[in-house]
Tab-separated table of C-alpha atoms and ligand atoms in Angstrom:
chain	number	residue	atom	x	y	z
A	321	MET	CA	18.772	24.270	-1.452
A	322	LYS	CA	15.259	22.863	-1.610
A	323	LYS	CA	14.881	19.085	-1.884
A	324	TYR	CA	12.061	17.557	-3.941
A	325	ASP	CA	11.145	14.299	-2.260
A	326	PHE	CA	9.334	11.785	-4.480
A	327	ARG	CA	10.733	8.641	-2.777
A	328	SER	CA	7.540	7.535	-1.057
A	329	ASP	CA	4.316	8.779	0.468
A	330	THR	CA	5.683	7.312	3.718
A	331	CYS	CA	8.086	10.308	3.855
A	332	THR	CA	5.387	12.885	4.665
A	333	MET	CA	5.664	14.975	7.843
A	334	PRO	CA	2.758	15.782	10.203
A	335	THR	CA	1.281	19.232	9.607
A	336	ASP	CA	0.768	21.780	12.413
A	337	GLU	CA	-2.931	20.819	12.676
A	338	MET	CA	-2.035	17.150	12.985
A	339	ARG	CA	0.610	17.951	15.626
A	340	LYS	CA	-2.094	19.840	17.557
A	341	ALA	CA	-4.358	16.767	17.416
A	342	ILE	CA	-1.445	14.650	18.727
A	343	PHE	CA	-0.748	17.154	21.515
A	344	GLU	CA	-4.368	17.204	22.642
A	345	ALA	CA	-4.953	13.435	22.443
A	346	LYS	CA	-6.739	11.791	25.382
A	347	VAL	CA	-4.658	8.738	26.165
A	348	GLY	CA	-4.814	5.709	28.445
A	349	ASP	CA	-3.236	2.263	28.588
A	350	GLN	CA	-4.611	0.378	25.605
A	351	GLY	CA	-3.329	-2.832	27.192
A	352	TYR	CA	-6.436	-2.353	29.385
A	353	GLY	CA	-8.548	-1.028	26.489
A	354	GLU	CA	-8.475	2.471	28.045
A	355	ASP	CA	-7.072	4.571	25.233
A	356	ILE	CA	-9.969	6.746	24.093
A	357	GLU	CA	-8.425	7.900	20.804
A	358	THR	CA	-7.484	4.372	19.735
A	359	ASN	CA	-10.959	3.016	20.524
A	360	ASN	CA	-12.498	5.950	18.654
A	361	LEU	CA	-10.276	5.342	15.588
A	362	GLU	CA	-11.087	1.627	15.506
A	363	GLU	CA	-14.846	2.286	15.782
A	364	TYR	CA	-14.705	4.992	13.113
A	365	CYS	CA	-12.809	2.811	10.623
A	366	ALA	CA	-14.939	-0.289	11.213
A	367	LYS	CA	-17.998	1.822	10.408
A	368	LEU	CA	-16.373	3.478	7.381
A	369	PHE	CA	-15.527	0.070	5.887
A	370	ASN	CA	-18.780	-1.522	7.102
A	371	LYS	CA	-16.936	-4.271	8.979
A	372	GLU	CA	-17.725	-5.574	12.464
A	373	ALA	CA	-14.431	-4.540	14.041
A	374	ALA	CA	-11.015	-2.976	13.453
A	375	VAL	CA	-7.588	-3.201	15.104
A	376	PHE	CA	-4.998	-0.395	15.027
A	377	MET	CA	-1.613	-1.727	13.906
A	378	CYS	CA	1.922	-0.328	14.044
A	379	SER	CA	2.493	-0.635	10.284
A	380	GLY	CA	1.142	-1.977	7.021
A	381	THR	CA	3.535	-4.887	7.297
A	382	MET	CA	2.113	-5.754	10.715
A	383	SER	CA	-1.460	-5.583	9.332
A	384	ASP	CA	-0.582	-7.890	6.442
A	385	GLN	CA	1.372	-10.375	8.518
A	386	VAL	CA	-1.336	-10.524	11.171
A	387	ALA	CA	-3.922	-11.121	8.413
A	388	ILE	CA	-1.882	-14.029	7.049
A	389	ARG	CA	-1.581	-15.427	10.567
A	390	CYS	CA	-5.342	-15.101	11.174
A	391	TRP	CA	-6.326	-16.955	8.002
A	392	THR	CA	-3.666	-19.662	7.711
A	393	ASN	CA	-1.729	-22.359	9.533
A	394	SER	CA	1.895	-23.293	9.034
A	395	GLY	CA	2.398	-24.872	5.586
A	396	ASP	CA	-0.793	-23.428	4.047
A	397	GLU	CA	-0.694	-21.666	0.722
A	398	VAL	CA	-1.484	-18.041	-0.157
A	399	ILE	CA	-2.172	-17.059	-3.762
A	400	ILE	CA	-0.781	-13.623	-4.543
A	401	ASP	CA	0.748	-11.649	-7.405
A	402	GLU	CA	4.534	-11.649	-7.495
A	403	SER	CA	4.457	-7.835	-7.674
A	404	TYR	CA	2.477	-7.276	-4.456
A	405	HIS	CA	4.126	-5.847	-1.357
A	406	ILE	CA	3.453	-9.042	0.656
A	407	ASN	CA	5.606	-10.958	-1.826
A	408	TYR	CA	8.000	-8.347	-3.262
A	409	PHE	CA	8.958	-6.669	0.037
A	410	GLN	CA	7.516	-8.962	2.731
A	411	GLY	CA	8.427	-12.358	1.266
A	412	ALA	CA	10.791	-13.112	4.161
A	413	GLN	CA	8.242	-12.081	6.799
A	414	SER	CA	5.510	-14.178	5.166
A	415	ILE	CA	7.713	-17.253	5.295
A	416	ASP	CA	9.304	-16.621	8.693
A	417	LEU	CA	6.295	-15.258	10.641
A	418	GLY	CA	3.403	-16.607	8.587
A	419	LYS	CA	5.112	-19.889	7.671
A	420	VAL	CA	3.096	-19.959	4.454
A	421	ILE	CA	3.890	-20.791	0.856
A	422	LEU	CA	3.329	-17.853	-1.474
A	423	ASN	CA	2.048	-19.241	-4.783
A	424	THR	CA	2.639	-16.282	-7.085
A	425	CYS	CA	0.714	-15.196	-10.188
A	426	LYS	CA	2.772	-13.384	-12.800
A	427	THR	CA	0.223	-10.940	-14.164
A	428	SER	CA	1.258	-8.121	-16.508
A	429	ASP	CA	-0.626	-5.463	-14.531
A	430	GLY	CA	-1.089	-6.739	-10.959
A	431	ILE	CA	-4.757	-7.585	-11.531
A	432	ILE	CA	-5.490	-11.179	-10.536
A	433	HIS	CA	-8.490	-12.688	-12.349
A	434	VAL	CA	-10.343	-15.925	-11.552
A	435	SER	CA	-8.442	-17.570	-14.435
A	436	ASP	CA	-5.141	-16.691	-12.664
A	437	ILE	CA	-6.426	-18.176	-9.390
A	438	LYS	CA	-7.484	-21.378	-11.191
A	439	GLU	CA	-4.084	-21.563	-12.871
A	440	ARG	CA	-2.308	-21.316	-9.476
A	441	LEU	CA	-4.673	-23.911	-7.972
A	442	ASN	CA	-3.644	-26.270	-10.778
A	443	SER	CA	0.057	-25.407	-10.514
A	444	ARG	CA	0.716	-28.007	-7.815
A	445	MET	CA	-1.026	-30.774	-5.888
A	446	HIS	CA	-3.392	-29.546	-3.173
A	447	ASN	CA	-5.250	-32.749	-2.340
A	448	GLY	CA	-4.749	-35.278	0.446
A	449	THR	CA	-1.618	-34.552	2.435
A	450	PHE	CA	-0.426	-31.675	0.216
A	451	THR	CA	-0.596	-27.971	1.059
A	452	LYS	CA	-4.046	-26.312	1.142
A	453	THR	CA	-4.809	-22.940	-0.417
A	454	LYS	CA	-6.361	-20.880	2.371
A	455	LEU	CA	-5.989	-17.287	1.248
A	456	LEU	CA	-6.036	-15.020	-1.789
A	457	SER	CA	-4.126	-11.823	-1.073
A	458	LEU	CA	-4.884	-8.812	-3.277
A	459	GLU	CA	-3.607	-5.220	-3.299
A	460	ASN	CA	-5.428	-1.944	-4.041
A	461	THR	CA	-3.946	0.255	-5.309
A	462	VAL	CA	-1.122	-1.827	-6.773
A	463	ASN	CA	2.133	-0.163	-5.772
A	464	SER	CA	4.409	-1.998	-8.256
A	465	HIS	CA	2.098	-1.170	-11.152
A	466	GLY	CA	2.104	2.578	-10.638
A	467	GLY	CA	-0.767	2.809	-8.164
A	468	LYS	CA	-3.141	0.910	-10.440
A	469	VAL	CA	-6.694	0.658	-9.159
A	470	PHE	CA	-7.906	-2.923	-8.728
A	471	PRO	CA	-11.220	-2.979	-10.671
A	472	ILE	CA	-14.150	-3.663	-8.355
A	473	ASP	CA	-15.876	-6.037	-10.797
A	474	VAL	CA	-12.756	-8.244	-10.885
A	475	LEU	CA	-12.526	-8.062	-7.082
A	476	LYS	CA	-16.167	-9.216	-6.828
A	477	GLU	CA	-15.572	-12.150	-9.196
A	478	ASP	CA	-12.417	-13.180	-7.310
A	479	TYR	CA	-14.207	-12.934	-3.965
A	480	GLU	CA	-17.198	-14.982	-5.112
A	481	PHE	CA	-14.954	-17.653	-6.629
A	482	CYS	CA	-12.893	-17.852	-3.427
A	483	LYS	CA	-15.969	-17.968	-1.219
A	484	SER	CA	-17.353	-20.944	-3.098
A	485	ASN	CA	-13.961	-22.679	-2.855
A	486	GLY	CA	-13.307	-22.142	0.869
A	487	ILE	CA	-10.575	-19.532	0.291
A	488	LYS	CA	-10.523	-16.274	2.285
A	489	VAL	CA	-9.626	-12.933	0.677
A	490	HIS	CA	-7.268	-10.395	2.258
A	491	LEU	CA	-7.092	-6.990	0.611
A	492	ASP	CA	-3.925	-5.005	1.276
A	493	GLY	CA	-5.668	-1.663	1.020
A	494	GLU	CA	-2.882	0.543	2.340
A	495	ARG	CA	-3.721	2.998	-0.481
A	496	ILE	CA	-7.437	2.153	-0.733
A	497	MET	CA	-8.355	5.831	-0.252
A	498	ASN	CA	-6.428	6.655	-3.434
A	499	ALA	CA	-8.579	4.055	-5.213
A	500	CYS	CA	-11.739	5.567	-3.692
A	501	VAL	CA	-10.812	9.091	-4.771
A	502	ALA	CA	-9.905	7.901	-8.289
A	503	THR	CA	-13.145	5.920	-8.782
A	504	GLY	CA	-15.681	7.699	-6.587
A	505	LEU	CA	-16.376	4.373	-4.805
A	506	LYS	CA	-16.654	4.138	-1.011
A	507	PRO	CA	-14.241	2.175	1.233
A	508	SER	CA	-17.169	-0.135	2.099
A	509	ASP	CA	-17.749	-0.851	-1.612
A	510	TYR	CA	-14.303	-2.474	-1.767
A	511	ALA	CA	-14.472	-3.941	1.742
A	512	GLN	CA	-17.602	-5.990	0.962
A	513	TYR	CA	-15.440	-8.187	-1.304
A	514	ALA	CA	-12.679	-8.870	1.236
A	515	ASP	CA	-12.675	-10.862	4.479
A	516	THR	CA	-9.996	-8.550	5.839
A	517	ILE	CA	-8.914	-5.162	4.494
A	518	THR	CA	-6.217	-2.726	5.638
A	519	LEU	CA	-5.683	1.031	5.425
A	520	SER	CA	-2.458	2.965	6.002
A	521	PHE	CA	-2.459	6.282	7.825
A	522	SER	CA	1.215	6.944	7.142
A	523	LYS	CA	1.233	6.996	3.336
A	524	GLY	CA	-0.842	9.389	1.211
A	525	LEU	CA	-2.965	10.380	4.217
A	526	GLY	CA	0.125	11.978	5.757
A	527	GLY	CA	0.096	10.501	9.263
A	528	PRO	CA	3.316	9.609	11.109
A	529	PHE	CA	2.424	6.037	12.080
A	530	GLY	CA	0.176	3.084	11.683
A	531	SER	CA	-2.248	1.065	9.713
A	532	ILE	CA	-5.556	-0.568	10.569
A	533	ILE	CA	-7.099	-3.920	9.759
A	534	MET	CA	-10.843	-4.474	9.502
A	535	GLY	CA	-12.899	-7.672	9.461
A	536	ASP	CA	-15.400	-9.771	11.391
A	537	LYS	CA	-15.429	-9.687	15.198
A	538	ASP	CA	-13.895	-13.135	15.799
A	539	THR	CA	-11.064	-12.556	13.316
A	540	MET	CA	-10.327	-9.166	14.874
A	541	ILE	CA	-10.059	-10.842	18.319
A	542	LYS	CA	-7.418	-13.085	16.747
A	543	ALA	CA	-5.787	-10.064	15.060
A	544	ARG	CA	-5.443	-8.341	18.445
A	545	LYS	CA	-3.803	-11.471	19.830
A	546	TYR	CA	-1.336	-11.805	16.948
A	547	ARG	CA	-0.544	-8.077	17.055
A	548	ARG	CA	0.643	-8.691	20.606
A	549	TRP	CA	2.579	-11.804	19.595
A	550	TYR	CA	4.330	-9.770	16.915
A	551	GLY	CA	5.345	-7.130	19.447
A	552	GLY	CA	2.565	-4.650	18.847
A	553	HIS	CA	0.950	-4.508	22.288
A	554	LEU	CA	-0.024	-0.833	22.526
A	555	HIS	CA	-0.138	1.445	25.543
A	556	GLN	CA	-0.639	5.243	25.167
A	557	SER	CA	-1.285	4.757	21.452
A	558	GLY	CA	-3.766	7.630	21.431
A	559	PHE	CA	-1.063	10.072	20.334
A	560	MET	CA	-0.649	8.071	17.139
A	561	ALA	CA	-4.357	7.244	16.853
A	562	ALA	CA	-5.249	10.947	17.075
A	563	ALA	CA	-2.898	11.649	14.148
A	564	ALA	CA	-4.394	8.719	12.225
A	565	TYR	CA	-7.934	9.947	12.913
A	566	TYR	CA	-6.947	13.424	11.767
A	567	ALA	CA	-5.416	11.923	8.599
A	568	VAL	CA	-8.462	9.855	7.650
A	569	THR	CA	-10.943	12.646	8.408
A	570	HIS	CA	-9.001	15.527	6.751
A	571	ASN	CA	-6.636	14.220	4.098
A	572	VAL	CA	-8.693	11.983	1.817
A	573	GLU	CA	-10.211	14.445	-0.673
A	574	ARG	CA	-6.850	16.157	-1.241
A	575	LEU	CA	-5.469	12.917	-2.755
A	576	LYS	CA	-6.994	14.083	-6.055
A	577	TYR	CA	-4.345	16.835	-6.087
A	578	ASP	CA	-1.601	14.153	-5.869
A	579	HIS	CA	-3.231	12.182	-8.689
A	580	ASP	CA	-3.284	15.304	-10.891
A	581	ASN	CA	0.365	15.977	-10.026
A	582	ALA	CA	1.296	12.427	-11.061
A	583	LYS	CA	-0.259	13.022	-14.484
A	584	LEU	CA	1.519	16.381	-14.700
A	585	LEU	CA	4.911	14.833	-13.890
A	586	VAL	CA	4.520	12.308	-16.724
A	587	LYS	CA	3.482	15.104	-19.099
A	588	LEU	CA	6.483	17.260	-18.194
A	589	ILE	CA	9.121	14.539	-18.505
A	590	LYS	CA	8.984	14.287	-22.224
A	591	ASN	CA	11.206	11.528	-23.517
A	592	ASN	CA	10.225	8.764	-25.881
A	593	LYS	CA	12.957	6.481	-24.507
A	594	ILE	CA	11.233	6.279	-21.127
A	595	ILE	CA	8.179	4.088	-20.693
A	596	PHE	CA	5.683	5.451	-18.158
A	597	ASN	CA	2.540	4.029	-16.639
A	598	ASP	CA	-0.543	6.124	-17.235
A	599	PRO	CA	-1.023	7.109	-13.570
A	600	GLU	CA	-4.514	6.444	-12.213
A	601	THR	CA	-3.508	7.588	-8.726
A	602	ASN	CA	-0.311	8.946	-7.107
A	603	ILE	CA	2.490	6.699	-8.396
A	604	VAL	CA	4.666	7.161	-11.478
A	605	MET	CA	6.845	4.300	-12.687
A	606	MET	CA	9.539	5.151	-15.226
A	607	ASN	CA	11.185	2.318	-17.133
A	608	ILE	CA	14.538	3.798	-18.167
A	609	LYS	CA	16.098	0.689	-19.739
A	610	ASN	CA	16.228	2.302	-23.202
A	611	LEU	CA	18.332	5.141	-21.749
A	612	GLY	CA	21.031	2.537	-21.106
A	613	VAL	CA	21.353	3.442	-17.435
A	614	LYS	CA	20.463	1.541	-14.285
A	615	ALA	CA	17.808	2.854	-11.911
A	616	GLU	CA	20.262	3.272	-9.018
A	617	ASP	CA	22.653	5.404	-11.116
A	618	PHE	CA	19.787	7.523	-12.402
A	619	VAL	CA	18.462	8.024	-8.857
A	620	ASP	CA	21.962	8.934	-7.573
A	621	LYS	CA	22.392	11.572	-10.286
A	622	CYS	CA	18.960	13.079	-9.505
A	623	LYS	CA	19.829	13.082	-5.796
A	624	GLU	CA	22.958	15.157	-6.516
A	625	LYS	CA	20.534	17.733	-7.940
A	626	ASN	CA	18.134	17.489	-4.968
A	627	VAL	CA	15.434	15.380	-6.572
A	628	LEU	CA	14.827	12.231	-4.520
A	629	LEU	CA	13.416	9.198	-6.329
A	630	PHE	CA	13.243	5.469	-5.534
A	631	PRO	CA	14.968	2.723	-7.595
A	632	TYR	CA	12.225	0.068	-7.652
A	633	ASN	CA	14.245	-2.536	-9.512
A	634	GLU	CA	17.117	-2.670	-12.014
A	635	TYR	CA	15.519	-0.318	-14.555
A	636	ILE	CA	12.371	1.048	-12.917
A	637	VAL	CA	12.475	4.391	-11.122
A	638	ARG	CA	9.480	5.280	-8.953
A	639	ALA	CA	8.128	8.721	-8.060
A	640	ILE	CA	5.293	9.049	-5.542
A	641	LEU	CA	3.211	12.195	-5.342
A	642	CYS	CA	1.998	13.173	-1.888
A	643	LEU	CA	1.912	16.012	0.657
A	644	ASN	CA	5.669	16.418	0.177
A	645	VAL	CA	5.336	18.156	-3.188
A	646	ASP	CA	3.022	20.737	-4.702
A	647	LYS	CA	2.393	21.598	-8.337
A	648	ASP	CA	5.282	24.112	-8.510
A	649	ASP	CA	7.633	21.474	-7.093
A	650	VAL	CA	6.554	19.067	-9.820
A	651	ILE	CA	7.324	21.693	-12.448
A	652	GLU	CA	10.779	22.473	-10.983
A	653	ALA	CA	11.685	18.823	-10.326
A	654	SER	CA	10.679	17.743	-13.823
A	655	LYS	CA	13.159	20.300	-15.262
A	656	ILE	CA	15.909	18.733	-13.147
A	657	ILE	CA	14.915	15.181	-14.123
A	658	ASN	CA	14.892	16.225	-17.794
A	659	SER	CA	18.407	17.658	-17.419
A	660	VAL	CA	19.598	14.327	-15.947
A	661	ILE	CA	18.030	12.449	-18.874
A	662	GLU	CA	19.840	14.777	-21.291
A	663	GLU	CA	23.151	14.179	-19.487
A	664	PHE	CA	22.787	10.400	-19.823
A	665	GLU	CA	21.738	10.743	-23.452
A	666	SER	CA	24.765	12.921	-24.306
A	667	GLU	CA	27.114	10.376	-22.690
A	668	LYS	CA	26.020	7.697	-25.176
B	999	PLP	C1	0.858	-1.903	-0.781
B	999	PLP	C2	1.661	-1.862	0.485
B	999	PLP	N1	1.388	-2.733	1.459
B	999	PLP	C3	2.069	-2.746	2.627
B	999	PLP	C4	3.079	-1.841	2.848
B	999	PLP	C5	3.843	-1.886	4.151
B	999	PLP	O1	3.581	-0.760	4.917
B	999	PLP	P1	4.588	-0.316	6.097
B	999	PLP	O2	5.746	0.348	5.440
B	999	PLP	O3	3.744	0.603	6.922
B	999	PLP	O4	4.965	-1.549	6.836
B	999	PLP	C6	3.414	-0.906	1.862
B	999	PLP	C7	4.507	0.067	2.078
B	999	PLP	O5	4.806	0.910	1.282
B	999	PLP	C8	2.683	-0.927	0.638
B	999	PLP	O6	2.974	-0.083	-0.360
């Protein structure tokens, strides 16, 4: 029986065209800078984001952790929202690899304003021998808040405030193309307000591997060094770079289809006990607390009926729309999800 996979946009599979690009890739040992596809991808992305240089990374986590390492020293502080991936999922890595203190904002929507930064700066001593705030880490789109687009005017204000206070800005832009498609803005529009920015090839863009970090030349020389330190010294990476290049040159515009499907999913799961985000991009968050059931139990029941979802926390169930599902799948899966809701309601 068919499975409807809404767990994550990381679960996509390479298409036949992408597999052809992988098969035909011109590879060399990137340890010697000889991998043509990887060099081509890095040049293409640096240009697209209007940054001096780019470094191909094994994963979004590697991009983020390398960025932290580039901008901070052991014991420095990073201001971040508690909901962002670097805190919520990578907290251990940030402390163990980055050796930084994450000073977390608790915003209601994942959008950090200058007032939130000031509040964090005043939350503890930073003078004299105390920790120094070196980095503001932002996320766009915001995964935990249903793929919310980080407004560019707020990003500009944050960036300008940080610049005048000696704080660098890292933008975890793993889903930045979703933000671009939703707003009509260009990647370089967002990148101008970040000292480093990342992009994932293996989420909505449908590639099998990798992420890229962009920034100024000197920082990217450091990023290449720390990638190696973190075990990411690449050799015939062109197979993966060719897939990534295919993803970023073919699969951006189609993200609109995923965004429309996210809206459709919310529309079709009609239940006033469930609180949904109003999806701006490809992520649907369902707060099922009022159903009186925990996210893991709800997800298990849906899985029995071949709909795969992700339990984000105790009561939040996440569905991500991507290449894995088309409009008909959304219609069929929503019927199944509605039947699970009815089952839980009748048990009460
Ligand atoms: C916003 C964000 N940043 C970083 C990551 C980490 O990416 P990866 O799984 O490639 O390490 C993810 C993963 O889903 C993410 O959603």
